[in-house]
Coordinates of C-alpha atoms and ligand atoms in Angstrom, one line a residue:
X16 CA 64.8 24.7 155.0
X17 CA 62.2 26.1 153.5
X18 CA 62.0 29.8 152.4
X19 CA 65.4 29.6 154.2
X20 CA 69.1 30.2 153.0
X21 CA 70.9 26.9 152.4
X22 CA 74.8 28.7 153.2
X23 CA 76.8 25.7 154.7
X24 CA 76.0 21.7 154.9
X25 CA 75.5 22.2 158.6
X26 CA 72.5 24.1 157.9
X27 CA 70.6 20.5 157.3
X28 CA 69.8 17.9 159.6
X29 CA 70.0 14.3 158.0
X30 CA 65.5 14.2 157.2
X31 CA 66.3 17.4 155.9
X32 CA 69.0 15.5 153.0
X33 CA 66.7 12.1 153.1
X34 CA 63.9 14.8 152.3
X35 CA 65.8 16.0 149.2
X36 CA 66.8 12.8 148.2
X37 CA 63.1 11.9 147.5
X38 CA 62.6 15.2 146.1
X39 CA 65.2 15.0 143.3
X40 CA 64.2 11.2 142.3
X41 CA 61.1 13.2 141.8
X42 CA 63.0 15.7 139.7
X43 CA 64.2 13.2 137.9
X44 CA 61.0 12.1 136.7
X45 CA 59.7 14.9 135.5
X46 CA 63.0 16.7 133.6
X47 CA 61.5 16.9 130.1
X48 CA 58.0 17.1 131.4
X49 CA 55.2 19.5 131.0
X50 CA 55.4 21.1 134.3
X51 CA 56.2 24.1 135.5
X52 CA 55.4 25.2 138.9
X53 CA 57.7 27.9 139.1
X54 CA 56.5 29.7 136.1
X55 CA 56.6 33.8 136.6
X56 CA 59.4 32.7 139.5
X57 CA 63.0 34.5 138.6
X58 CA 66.2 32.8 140.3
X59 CA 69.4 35.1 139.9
X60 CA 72.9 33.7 139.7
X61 CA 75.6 36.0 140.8
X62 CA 79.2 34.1 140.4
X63 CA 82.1 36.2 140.9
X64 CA 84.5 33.0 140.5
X65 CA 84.4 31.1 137.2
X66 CA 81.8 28.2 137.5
X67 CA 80.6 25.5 134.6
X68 CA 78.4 22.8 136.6
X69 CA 77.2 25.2 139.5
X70 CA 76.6 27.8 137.4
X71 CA 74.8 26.2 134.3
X72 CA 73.0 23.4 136.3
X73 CA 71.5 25.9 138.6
X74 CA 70.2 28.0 135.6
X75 CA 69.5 24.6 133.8
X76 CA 67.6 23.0 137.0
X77 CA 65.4 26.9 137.1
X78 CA 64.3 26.7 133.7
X79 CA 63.1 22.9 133.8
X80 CA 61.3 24.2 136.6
X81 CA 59.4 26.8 134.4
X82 CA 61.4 29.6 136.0
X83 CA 63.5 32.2 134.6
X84 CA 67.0 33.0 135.0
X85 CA 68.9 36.6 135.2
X86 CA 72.5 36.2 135.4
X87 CA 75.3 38.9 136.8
X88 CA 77.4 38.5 134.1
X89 CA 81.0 39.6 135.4
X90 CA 82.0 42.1 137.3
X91 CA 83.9 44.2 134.6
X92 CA 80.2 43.9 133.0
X93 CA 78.9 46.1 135.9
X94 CA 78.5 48.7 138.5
X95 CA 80.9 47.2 140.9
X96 CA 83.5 47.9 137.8
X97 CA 82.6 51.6 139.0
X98 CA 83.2 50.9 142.7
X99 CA 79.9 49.6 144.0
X100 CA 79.8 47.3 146.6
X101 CA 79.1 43.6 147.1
X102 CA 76.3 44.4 149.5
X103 CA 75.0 47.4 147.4
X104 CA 74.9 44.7 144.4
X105 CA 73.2 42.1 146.4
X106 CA 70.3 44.3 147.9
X107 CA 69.8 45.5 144.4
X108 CA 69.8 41.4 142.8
X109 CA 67.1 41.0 146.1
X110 CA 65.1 43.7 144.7
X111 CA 64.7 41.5 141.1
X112 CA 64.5 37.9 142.0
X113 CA 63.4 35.1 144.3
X114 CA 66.4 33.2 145.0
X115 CA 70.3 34.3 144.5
X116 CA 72.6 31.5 144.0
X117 CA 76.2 33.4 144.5
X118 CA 79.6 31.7 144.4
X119 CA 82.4 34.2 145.5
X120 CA 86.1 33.7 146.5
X121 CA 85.4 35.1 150.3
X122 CA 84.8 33.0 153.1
X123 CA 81.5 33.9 155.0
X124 CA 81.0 36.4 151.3
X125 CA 77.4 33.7 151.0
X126 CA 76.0 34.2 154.9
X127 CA 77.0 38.4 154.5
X128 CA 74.5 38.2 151.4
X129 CA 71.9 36.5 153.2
X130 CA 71.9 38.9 156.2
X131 CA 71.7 41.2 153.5
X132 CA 68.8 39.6 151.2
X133 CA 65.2 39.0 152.1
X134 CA 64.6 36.2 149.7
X135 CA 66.6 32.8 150.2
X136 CA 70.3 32.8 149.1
X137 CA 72.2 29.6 148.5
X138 CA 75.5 29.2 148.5
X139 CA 77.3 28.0 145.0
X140 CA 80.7 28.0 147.3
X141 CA 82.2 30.7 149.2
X142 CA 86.4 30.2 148.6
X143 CA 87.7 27.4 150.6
X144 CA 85.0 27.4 152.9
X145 CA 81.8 25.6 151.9
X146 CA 79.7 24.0 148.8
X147 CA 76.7 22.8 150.4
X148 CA 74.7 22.1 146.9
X149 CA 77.8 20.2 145.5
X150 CA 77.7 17.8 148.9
X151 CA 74.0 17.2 148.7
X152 CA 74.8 16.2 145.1
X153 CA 77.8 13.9 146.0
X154 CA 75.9 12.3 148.7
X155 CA 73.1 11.6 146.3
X156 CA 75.1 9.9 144.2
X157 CA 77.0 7.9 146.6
X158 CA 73.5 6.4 148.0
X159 CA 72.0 5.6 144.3
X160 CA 75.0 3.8 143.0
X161 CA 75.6 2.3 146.3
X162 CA 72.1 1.9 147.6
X163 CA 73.7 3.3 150.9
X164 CA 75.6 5.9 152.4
X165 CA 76.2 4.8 156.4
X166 CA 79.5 2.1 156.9
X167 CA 80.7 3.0 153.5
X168 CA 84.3 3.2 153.6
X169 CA 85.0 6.8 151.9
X170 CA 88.0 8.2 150.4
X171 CA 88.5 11.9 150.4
X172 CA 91.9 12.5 148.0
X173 CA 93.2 15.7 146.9
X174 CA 94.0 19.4 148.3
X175 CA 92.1 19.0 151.5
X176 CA 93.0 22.3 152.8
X177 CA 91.8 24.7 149.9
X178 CA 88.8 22.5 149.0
X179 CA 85.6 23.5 149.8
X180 CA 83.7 20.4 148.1
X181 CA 85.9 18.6 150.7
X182 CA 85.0 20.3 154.0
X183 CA 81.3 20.2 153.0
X184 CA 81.4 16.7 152.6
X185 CA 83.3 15.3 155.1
X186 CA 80.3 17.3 157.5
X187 CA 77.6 15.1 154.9
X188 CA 79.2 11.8 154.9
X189 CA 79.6 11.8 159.1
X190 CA 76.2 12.8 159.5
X191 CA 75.1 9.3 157.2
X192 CA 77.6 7.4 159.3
X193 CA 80.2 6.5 156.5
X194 CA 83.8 5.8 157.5
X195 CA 86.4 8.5 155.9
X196 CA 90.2 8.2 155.1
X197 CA 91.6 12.1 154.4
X198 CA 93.9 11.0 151.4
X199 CA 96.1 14.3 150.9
X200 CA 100.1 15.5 150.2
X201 CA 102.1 16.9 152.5
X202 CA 101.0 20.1 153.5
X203 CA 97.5 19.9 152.3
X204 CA 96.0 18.4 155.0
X205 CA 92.1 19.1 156.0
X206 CA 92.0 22.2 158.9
X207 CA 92.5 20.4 162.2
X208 CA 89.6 22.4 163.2
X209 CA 87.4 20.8 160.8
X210 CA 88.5 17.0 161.4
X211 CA 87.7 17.8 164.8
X212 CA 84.5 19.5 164.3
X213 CA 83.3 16.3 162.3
X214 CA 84.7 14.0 165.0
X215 CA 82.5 15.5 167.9
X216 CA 79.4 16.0 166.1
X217 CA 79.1 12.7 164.5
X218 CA 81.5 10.6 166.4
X219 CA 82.9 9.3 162.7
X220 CA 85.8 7.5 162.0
X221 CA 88.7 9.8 160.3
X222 CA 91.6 8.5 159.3
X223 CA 94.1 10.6 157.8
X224 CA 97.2 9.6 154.9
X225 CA 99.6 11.3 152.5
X226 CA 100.4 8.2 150.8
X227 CA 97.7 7.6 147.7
X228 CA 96.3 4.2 148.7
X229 CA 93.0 3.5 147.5
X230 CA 92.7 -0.3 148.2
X231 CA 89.6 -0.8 150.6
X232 CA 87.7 2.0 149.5
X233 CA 84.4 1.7 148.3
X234 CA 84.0 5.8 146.9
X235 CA 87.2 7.5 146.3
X236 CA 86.1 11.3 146.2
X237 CA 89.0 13.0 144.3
X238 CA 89.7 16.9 143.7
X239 CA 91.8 19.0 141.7
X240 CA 94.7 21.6 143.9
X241 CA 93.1 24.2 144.0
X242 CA 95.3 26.5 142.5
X243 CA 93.9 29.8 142.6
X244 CA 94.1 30.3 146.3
X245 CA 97.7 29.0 146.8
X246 CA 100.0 32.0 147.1
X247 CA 102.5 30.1 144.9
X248 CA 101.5 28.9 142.1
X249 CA 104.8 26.8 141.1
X250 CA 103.8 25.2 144.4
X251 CA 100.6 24.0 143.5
X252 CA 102.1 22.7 139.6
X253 CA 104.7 20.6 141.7
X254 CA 102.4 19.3 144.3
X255 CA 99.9 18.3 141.3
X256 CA 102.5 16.5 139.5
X257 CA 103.4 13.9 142.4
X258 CA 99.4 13.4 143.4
X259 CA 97.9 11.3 140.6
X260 CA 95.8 8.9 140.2
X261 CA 97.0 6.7 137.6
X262 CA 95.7 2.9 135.8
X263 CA 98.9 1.6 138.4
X264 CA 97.1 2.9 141.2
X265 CA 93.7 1.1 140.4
X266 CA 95.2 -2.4 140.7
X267 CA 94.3 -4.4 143.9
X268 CA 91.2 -1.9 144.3
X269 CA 87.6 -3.5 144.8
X270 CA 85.9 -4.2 142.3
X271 CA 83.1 -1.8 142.8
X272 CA 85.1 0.9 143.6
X273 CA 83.5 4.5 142.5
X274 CA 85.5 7.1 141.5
X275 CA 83.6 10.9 141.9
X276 CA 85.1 14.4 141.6
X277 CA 83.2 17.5 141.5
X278 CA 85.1 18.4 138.5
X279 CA 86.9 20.5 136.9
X280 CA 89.6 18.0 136.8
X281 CA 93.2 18.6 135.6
X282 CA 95.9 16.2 136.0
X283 CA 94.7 14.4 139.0
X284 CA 93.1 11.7 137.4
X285 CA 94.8 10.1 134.2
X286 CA 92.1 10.3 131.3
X287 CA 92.2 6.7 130.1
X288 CA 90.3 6.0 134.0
X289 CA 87.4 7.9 132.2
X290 CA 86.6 4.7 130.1
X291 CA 86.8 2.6 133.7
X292 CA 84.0 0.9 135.1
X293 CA 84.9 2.9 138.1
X294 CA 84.8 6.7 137.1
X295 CA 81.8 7.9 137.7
X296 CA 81.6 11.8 137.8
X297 CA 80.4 12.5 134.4
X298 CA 77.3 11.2 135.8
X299 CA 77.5 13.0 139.4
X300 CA 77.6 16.2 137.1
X301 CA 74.6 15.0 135.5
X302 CA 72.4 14.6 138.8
X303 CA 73.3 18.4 139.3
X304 CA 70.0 18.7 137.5
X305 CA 67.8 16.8 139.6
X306 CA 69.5 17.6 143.1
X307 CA 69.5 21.7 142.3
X308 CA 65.9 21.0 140.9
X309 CA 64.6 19.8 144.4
X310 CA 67.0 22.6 146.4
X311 CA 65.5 25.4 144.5
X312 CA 61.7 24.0 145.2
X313 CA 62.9 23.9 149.1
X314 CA 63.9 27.5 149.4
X315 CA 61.4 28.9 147.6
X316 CA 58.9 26.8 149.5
X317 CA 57.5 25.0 147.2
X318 CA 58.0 21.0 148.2
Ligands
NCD414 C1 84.2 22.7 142.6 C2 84.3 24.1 143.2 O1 84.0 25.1 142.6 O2 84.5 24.1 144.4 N1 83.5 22.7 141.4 C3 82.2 22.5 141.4 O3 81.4 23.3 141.9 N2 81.7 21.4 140.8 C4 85.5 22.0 142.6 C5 86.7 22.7 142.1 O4 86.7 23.8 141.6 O5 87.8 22.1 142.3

């Protein structure tokens, strides 16, 4: 992947994630250091949807680095407020900086800008479509709480059809050989196209529920309905309300169970499970650092 873009989680071949595994331990190490090989380097973040962790860890994992950040603040903040256009703004970002990290609520908006770019683009999430940095993240937390990722039984709960996280991972955890259960309500159900997809390539075992079961999980990967991209937005209130994950729900559940979630969460997990042995996102958010740390040396060619 080096000096390459890094636009979905098919773009990597399993070395290429054990690669960056060792790479972020690395990063790890050396967050608060002295070094800073990517001094006079300047990574641009362009996010056209609202972003907390992508955003701030990506800026957070440039600077550790020794590089520096320019940030497109908002659109209304810009030219395209006067009509320019996405691929006017993106050769213009290419002309400034090494690496663009862009999030936008398109599908396909992240591979259009790396036609479009010379320097390496990675994708922050392109609407329901893909988060390739936020799977490389969830599968490196997965394999250093579990010490392993293949013949894990994995839970994938939440709006499956919206959720990009989702579809990402689902690609990540068959190419590790874990076993997944889709875990959704009615309706919002993973893209047949995609279970499919993940079934050929990797010959995993997918089983699919709308009842929220977690017993015999080892990882229950939870998300939030994604609201914003339901055309209804009673619809997704309702279907929030009846898909919870409440204290009840964590009887009869192993013992080791992990709870993750890319966060932002909502309602979907009750907020006395934060103080649970189980939850464990706060610290998934954390590894951000490390795991965007060792993506940004990749593309820029620099590990
Ligand atoms: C996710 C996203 O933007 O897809 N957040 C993230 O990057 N950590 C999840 C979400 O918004 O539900």
């Amino acid at each position: 992947m080096n000096g390459k873009d890094l636009i979905s989680i098919r773009d990597l071949e399993r070395k290429d994630i054990e690669g960056l595994f060792s790479l972020a331990e690395k990063m790890e190490g050396e967050i608060g250091g002295e070094k800073s090989p990517l001094k006079n380097r300047i990574i641009a973040t362009l996010f056209f949807e609202p972003s907390t962790r992508t955003r701030l860890s990506f800026q957070a994992a440039a600077q550790r680095l020794g590089a520096s950040v320019i940030n497109f603040e908002s659109v209304a903040l810009t030219s395209m407020a006067k009509g320019e256009t996405f691929v006017d703004t993106i050769k213009i970002v290419d002309g400034y900086a090494d690496l663009l990290v862009i999030r936008h609520s398109l599908e396909g908006s992240a591979r259009l800008a790396a036609n479009v770019a010379k320097h390496p683009v990675a994708n922050g999430g392109d609407g329901g479509n893909q988060h390739p940095t936020q799977t490389l993240i969830d599968l490196y937390t997965i394999r250093k709480v579990k010490k392993k990722l293949d013949g894990l039984c994995v839970h994938l709960v939440g709006d499956l059809k919206y959720a990009r996280t989702m579809r990402s991972l689902l690609y990540g955890l068959g190419m590790f050989g874990a076993d997944v259960t889709l875990v959704s309500p009615k309706g919002l159900e993973m893209d047949k196209g995609v279970v499919d997809e993940a079934k050929t390539l990797f010959s995993m075992k997918i089983k699919q529920t709308n009842e929220l079961d977690l017993k015999g999980a080892d990882v229950a990967y939870v998300c939030r309905i994604q609201k914003e991209r339901f055309a209804d937005p009673y619809e997704a209130e309702k279907l929030q309300k009846e898909f919870k994950i409440t204290e009840e729900q964590l009887k009869g559940v192993k013992e080791d169970l992990v709870i993750l979630h890319p966060l932002p969460k909502i309602d979907e997990i009750d907020p006395a499970i934060d103080n649970s042995k189980h939850a464990t996102y706060f610290e998934q958010a954390k590894l951000g650092v490390p795991m965007r740390m060792a993506i940004i040396m990749k593309l820029l060619g620099r590990a």
